Amino acid sequence: MIETDKAKNVLVTGGTRGLGLATCEHLARAGYRVIASGRGITDSLQTLIDDPSLSGLVTFRSLDLAQTGEIRLFVRDVAKEYGPLYGLVNNAAIGHDGVLATMHDSQIEELIRVNVLASILMAKYASRSMLGRRAGRIVNVASIIASTGFSGLSVYAATKSSMIGMTKSLSRELGKAGITVNAVSPGYMATDMTSGIDAAKLETITRRSPLGRLANVDEVAAAIVYLMSESAASITGTNITIDAGSTA
């Protein structure tokens, strides 16, 4: 049994489903204490919280990232309750699709607020907690769409490109304090966000992959756990692609 009072604290945004949920499980099984955030808890996350083999290592705190004014106090309260943060996984994102010329301004603003502004503010306040200990890890979840493009996802692509740009610059700001900042860029995976993609398009994407399949959330979560580890102490400012080779 892992001693939870000695576990390093990692905050995972969007930790209630999909990649975020898988990341919470992989981190907890690696011995980290995980604070999952989301607008509301899911049955899947509750099952993980109740897992007796992970007792005390996974908790949930409610946060709507669209309410960016709440982020500072949220991070402060998490640090007060659990102690200083060691890691942050900026995973939460939304994915409105649509041709830019006809997309509602409100949808564009929501994408930028949740995917970009909230992630920047999360990194800002979480890094303050890490600076005091001169150690920490930040992992930003980007996407291969940032480099490949995809019709109907121009705004989403812009938000994910921002994750890579922030990663590179922030790694330089925080490196001397022993804090690494990296990104992971997943390819298409079977998640709620991709459930609306036409089956024929997914089949085409799968055929183009050298491995003949899509990546899965467990593979991406494993990469995130690696970047959190001491083994990755010399890796910073890097973007790791996990896409079954579809961008090769």
Tab-separated table of C-alpha atoms in Angstrom:
chain	number	residue	atom	x	y	z
A	1	MET	CA	0.000	0.000	0.000
A	2	ILE	CA	1.373	3.401	-0.989
A	3	GLU	CA	1.680	5.956	1.819
A	4	THR	CA	-0.527	8.765	0.556
A	5	ASP	CA	1.128	11.360	2.783
A	6	LYS	CA	4.358	10.823	0.838
A	7	ALA	CA	2.793	10.782	-2.626
A	8	LYS	CA	3.465	13.668	-5.011
A	9	ASN	CA	0.372	15.704	-5.862
A	10	VAL	CA	-0.683	15.953	-9.507
A	11	LEU	CA	-3.672	17.961	-10.740
A	12	VAL	CA	-5.361	16.616	-13.879
A	13	THR	CA	-7.907	18.866	-15.579
A	14	GLY	CA	-10.700	17.116	-17.427
A	15	GLY	CA	-9.964	14.016	-15.372
A	16	THR	CA	-13.454	12.552	-15.397
A	17	ARG	CA	-13.484	10.722	-18.728
A	18	GLY	CA	-11.470	9.698	-21.771
A	19	LEU	CA	-7.774	10.516	-21.751
A	20	GLY	CA	-8.048	12.452	-18.499
A	21	LEU	CA	-9.559	9.491	-16.670
A	22	ALA	CA	-6.928	7.115	-18.058
A	23	THR	CA	-4.211	9.548	-16.999
A	24	CYS	CA	-5.597	9.691	-13.462
A	25	GLU	CA	-5.540	5.906	-13.214
A	26	HIS	CA	-2.032	5.518	-14.632
A	27	LEU	CA	-0.655	8.242	-12.360
A	28	ALA	CA	-2.294	6.768	-9.274
A	29	ARG	CA	-0.999	3.292	-10.058
A	30	ALA	CA	2.461	4.841	-10.397
A	31	GLY	CA	2.141	6.195	-6.852
A	32	TYR	CA	1.054	9.797	-7.401
A	33	ARG	CA	-1.809	11.388	-5.510
A	34	VAL	CA	-4.172	12.630	-8.196
A	35	ILE	CA	-6.665	15.464	-7.965
A	36	ALA	CA	-9.037	15.176	-10.925
A	37	SER	CA	-11.028	18.250	-11.887
A	38	GLY	CA	-14.126	18.563	-14.027
A	39	ARG	CA	-17.555	20.136	-14.058
A	40	GLY	CA	-19.067	17.044	-12.457
A	41	ILE	CA	-17.975	13.619	-11.352
A	42	THR	CA	-18.678	10.605	-13.586
A	43	ASP	CA	-19.465	7.024	-12.639
A	44	SER	CA	-16.150	5.937	-14.152
A	45	LEU	CA	-14.150	8.337	-12.000
A	46	GLN	CA	-16.128	7.392	-8.899
A	47	THR	CA	-15.281	3.747	-9.560
A	48	LEU	CA	-11.611	4.703	-9.732
A	49	ILE	CA	-11.851	6.702	-6.505
A	50	ASP	CA	-13.488	3.720	-4.782
A	51	ASP	CA	-10.873	1.222	-6.009
A	52	PRO	CA	-9.466	-0.267	-2.776
A	53	SER	CA	-6.017	-0.702	-4.312
A	54	LEU	CA	-5.872	3.082	-4.859
A	55	SER	CA	-7.405	4.151	-1.566
A	56	GLY	CA	-6.753	7.830	-0.980
A	57	LEU	CA	-4.776	8.381	-4.170
A	58	VAL	CA	-7.566	9.709	-6.409
A	59	THR	CA	-9.905	12.539	-5.470
A	60	PHE	CA	-12.246	14.856	-7.356
A	61	ARG	CA	-12.731	18.600	-7.175
A	62	SER	CA	-15.369	20.388	-9.225
A	63	LEU	CA	-14.263	23.181	-11.550
A	64	ASP	CA	-15.784	24.706	-14.666
A	65	LEU	CA	-12.792	25.948	-16.643
A	66	ALA	CA	-15.007	28.317	-18.605
A	67	GLN	CA	-15.192	30.300	-15.352
A	68	THR	CA	-11.577	31.366	-15.564
A	69	GLY	CA	-11.914	33.767	-12.645
A	70	GLU	CA	-12.227	30.773	-10.313
A	71	ILE	CA	-8.920	29.131	-11.264
A	72	ARG	CA	-6.646	31.045	-8.892
A	73	LEU	CA	-8.686	30.188	-5.802
A	74	PHE	CA	-9.202	26.619	-6.995
A	75	VAL	CA	-5.463	25.963	-7.248
A	76	ARG	CA	-4.874	27.706	-3.929
A	77	ASP	CA	-7.502	25.575	-2.191
A	78	VAL	CA	-6.127	22.348	-3.689
A	79	ALA	CA	-2.641	23.205	-2.431
A	80	LYS	CA	-4.017	24.065	1.013
A	81	GLU	CA	-5.848	20.751	1.288
A	82	TYR	CA	-3.266	18.384	-0.192
A	83	GLY	CA	-0.011	20.283	-0.019
A	84	PRO	CA	2.117	21.806	-2.807
A	85	LEU	CA	1.540	20.583	-6.334
A	86	TYR	CA	4.266	18.555	-7.999
A	87	GLY	CA	2.527	18.144	-11.339
A	88	LEU	CA	-0.137	19.603	-13.608
A	89	VAL	CA	-1.708	17.897	-16.610
A	90	ASN	CA	-3.529	20.467	-18.748
A	91	ASN	CA	-5.836	17.942	-20.383
A	92	ALA	CA	-9.290	19.541	-20.390
A	93	ALA	CA	-10.504	20.823	-23.746
A	94	ILE	CA	-13.622	21.202	-25.809
A	95	GLY	CA	-13.897	20.554	-29.529
A	96	HIS	CA	-16.578	22.490	-31.401
A	97	ASP	CA	-16.225	21.721	-35.095
A	98	GLY	CA	-17.437	23.763	-37.996
A	99	VAL	CA	-16.241	25.891	-40.886
A	100	LEU	CA	-14.720	29.085	-39.509
A	101	ALA	CA	-16.744	31.363	-41.799
A	102	THR	CA	-20.026	30.152	-40.302
A	103	MET	CA	-18.991	29.340	-36.727
A	104	HIS	CA	-20.692	31.429	-34.060
A	105	ASP	CA	-18.443	33.941	-32.312
A	106	SER	CA	-19.596	32.525	-28.973
A	107	GLN	CA	-18.244	29.094	-29.924
A	108	ILE	CA	-14.907	30.569	-30.971
A	109	GLU	CA	-14.664	32.473	-27.706
A	110	GLU	CA	-15.552	29.375	-25.671
A	111	LEU	CA	-12.886	27.302	-27.419
A	112	ILE	CA	-10.239	29.919	-26.726
A	113	ARG	CA	-11.381	30.458	-23.129
A	114	VAL	CA	-11.416	26.769	-22.162
A	115	ASN	CA	-8.600	25.398	-24.319
A	116	VAL	CA	-6.157	28.302	-24.129
A	117	LEU	CA	-6.846	30.868	-21.408
A	118	ALA	CA	-7.804	28.310	-18.756
A	119	SER	CA	-4.713	26.220	-19.488
A	120	ILE	CA	-2.447	29.258	-19.279
A	121	LEU	CA	-3.956	30.309	-15.955
A	122	MET	CA	-3.708	26.762	-14.624
A	123	ALA	CA	-0.018	26.706	-15.505
A	124	LYS	CA	0.472	30.157	-13.979
A	125	TYR	CA	-0.966	29.309	-10.578
A	126	ALA	CA	0.219	25.690	-10.436
A	127	SER	CA	3.786	26.735	-11.247
A	128	ARG	CA	3.765	29.102	-8.270
A	129	SER	CA	3.201	26.084	-6.054
A	130	MET	CA	6.107	24.289	-7.741
A	131	LEU	CA	8.524	27.234	-7.644
A	132	GLY	CA	8.620	27.202	-3.863
A	133	ARG	CA	9.920	23.620	-3.914
A	134	ARG	CA	12.088	24.127	-7.019
A	135	ALA	CA	10.672	20.977	-8.581
A	136	GLY	CA	7.703	20.092	-10.717
A	137	ARG	CA	6.219	18.845	-13.944
A	138	ILE	CA	3.732	20.409	-16.346
A	139	VAL	CA	2.330	18.392	-19.241
A	140	ASN	CA	0.116	20.138	-21.787
A	141	VAL	CA	-2.126	17.998	-23.968
A	142	ALA	CA	-1.950	19.283	-27.542
A	143	SER	CA	-2.984	17.377	-30.688
A	144	ILE	CA	-1.611	16.297	-34.043
A	145	ILE	CA	-4.267	18.619	-35.509
A	146	ALA	CA	-1.971	21.501	-34.524
A	147	SER	CA	0.488	20.406	-37.219
A	148	THR	CA	-1.616	18.457	-39.715
A	149	GLY	CA	-4.760	20.564	-39.861
A	150	PHE	CA	-8.246	19.191	-40.419
A	151	SER	CA	-11.192	20.726	-42.251
A	152	GLY	CA	-13.724	22.106	-39.795
A	153	LEU	CA	-11.263	22.264	-36.894
A	154	SER	CA	-9.368	25.484	-37.601
A	155	VAL	CA	-10.159	27.086	-34.245
A	156	TYR	CA	-9.510	23.872	-32.327
A	157	ALA	CA	-6.197	23.539	-34.193
A	158	ALA	CA	-5.282	27.093	-33.215
A	159	THR	CA	-5.930	26.335	-29.550
A	160	LYS	CA	-3.806	23.202	-29.654
A	161	SER	CA	-0.983	25.014	-31.457
A	162	SER	CA	-0.980	27.428	-28.539
A	163	MET	CA	-0.281	24.538	-26.157
A	164	ILE	CA	2.910	23.724	-28.034
A	165	GLY	CA	4.035	27.350	-28.144
A	166	MET	CA	3.372	27.794	-24.437
A	167	THR	CA	5.231	24.577	-23.675
A	168	LYS	CA	8.395	25.727	-25.412
A	169	SER	CA	8.472	29.208	-23.893
A	170	LEU	CA	7.382	28.187	-20.393
A	171	SER	CA	10.027	25.472	-20.290
A	172	ARG	CA	12.631	28.233	-20.600
A	173	GLU	CA	11.019	30.324	-17.869
A	174	LEU	CA	10.808	27.482	-15.351
A	175	GLY	CA	13.773	25.289	-16.208
A	176	LYS	CA	16.240	26.873	-13.789
A	177	ALA	CA	13.804	26.100	-10.971
A	178	GLY	CA	13.881	22.399	-11.790
A	179	ILE	CA	10.432	22.413	-13.382
A	180	THR	CA	9.961	20.682	-16.726
A	181	VAL	CA	7.247	21.609	-19.207
A	182	ASN	CA	6.332	19.257	-22.038
A	183	ALA	CA	3.462	18.514	-24.385
A	184	VAL	CA	1.926	15.367	-25.773
A	185	SER	CA	0.118	15.369	-29.105
A	186	PRO	CA	-2.286	12.457	-29.404
A	187	GLY	CA	-3.611	11.300	-32.711
A	188	TYR	CA	-7.191	10.203	-33.173
A	189	MET	CA	-8.415	7.994	-30.347
A	190	ALA	CA	-11.730	6.443	-29.389
A	191	THR	CA	-13.000	9.087	-26.939
A	192	ASP	CA	-16.136	11.176	-26.438
A	193	MET	CA	-14.486	14.007	-28.381
A	194	THR	CA	-14.004	11.874	-31.501
A	195	SER	CA	-17.315	10.026	-31.262
A	196	GLY	CA	-18.927	12.456	-33.685
A	197	ILE	CA	-16.383	11.904	-36.466
A	198	ASP	CA	-17.781	10.114	-39.483
A	199	ALA	CA	-16.982	6.394	-39.401
A	200	ALA	CA	-15.652	6.476	-42.966
A	201	LYS	CA	-13.187	9.241	-42.030
A	202	LEU	CA	-11.960	7.259	-39.044
A	203	GLU	CA	-11.513	4.215	-41.251
A	204	THR	CA	-9.429	6.266	-43.686
A	205	ILE	CA	-7.286	7.588	-40.821
A	206	THR	CA	-6.803	4.058	-39.523
A	207	ARG	CA	-5.730	2.731	-42.929
A	208	ARG	CA	-3.134	5.496	-43.300
A	209	SER	CA	-1.460	4.578	-40.034
A	210	PRO	CA	1.698	2.456	-40.470
A	211	LEU	CA	0.436	0.364	-37.544
A	212	GLY	CA	-3.001	-0.022	-39.090
A	213	ARG	CA	-4.801	1.224	-35.992
A	214	LEU	CA	-5.512	4.286	-33.876
A	215	ALA	CA	-3.608	5.193	-30.740
A	216	ASN	CA	-5.446	4.608	-27.474
A	217	VAL	CA	-5.811	6.602	-24.280
A	218	ASP	CA	-3.688	4.212	-22.230
A	219	GLU	CA	-0.709	4.755	-24.534
A	220	VAL	CA	-0.979	8.523	-24.209
A	221	ALA	CA	-1.494	8.291	-20.442
A	222	ALA	CA	1.649	6.164	-20.157
A	223	ALA	CA	3.630	8.884	-21.952
A	224	ILE	CA	2.296	11.473	-19.509
A	225	VAL	CA	3.328	9.321	-16.545
A	226	TYR	CA	6.810	9.017	-18.033
A	227	LEU	CA	7.102	12.795	-18.382
A	228	MET	CA	6.101	13.126	-14.707
A	229	SER	CA	8.810	10.720	-13.607
A	230	GLU	CA	12.396	11.259	-12.516
A	231	SER	CA	13.456	9.348	-15.629
A	232	ALA	CA	12.282	12.335	-17.687
A	233	ALA	CA	14.113	14.953	-15.610
A	234	SER	CA	16.191	16.069	-18.613
A	235	ILE	CA	13.254	16.320	-21.010
A	236	THR	CA	11.667	19.752	-21.284
A	237	GLY	CA	10.233	21.932	-24.032
A	238	THR	CA	9.409	18.799	-26.018
A	239	ASN	CA	6.258	17.692	-27.821
A	240	ILE	CA	5.761	13.922	-27.968
A	241	THR	CA	3.455	12.584	-30.674
A	242	ILE	CA	1.445	9.425	-29.956
A	243	ASP	CA	-0.582	8.664	-33.070
A	244	ALA	CA	0.227	5.108	-34.216
A	245	GLY	CA	2.458	6.698	-36.847
A	246	SER	CA	-0.262	8.518	-38.756
A	247	THR	CA	1.910	11.646	-39.123
A	248	ALA	CA	5.045	9.714	-40.101
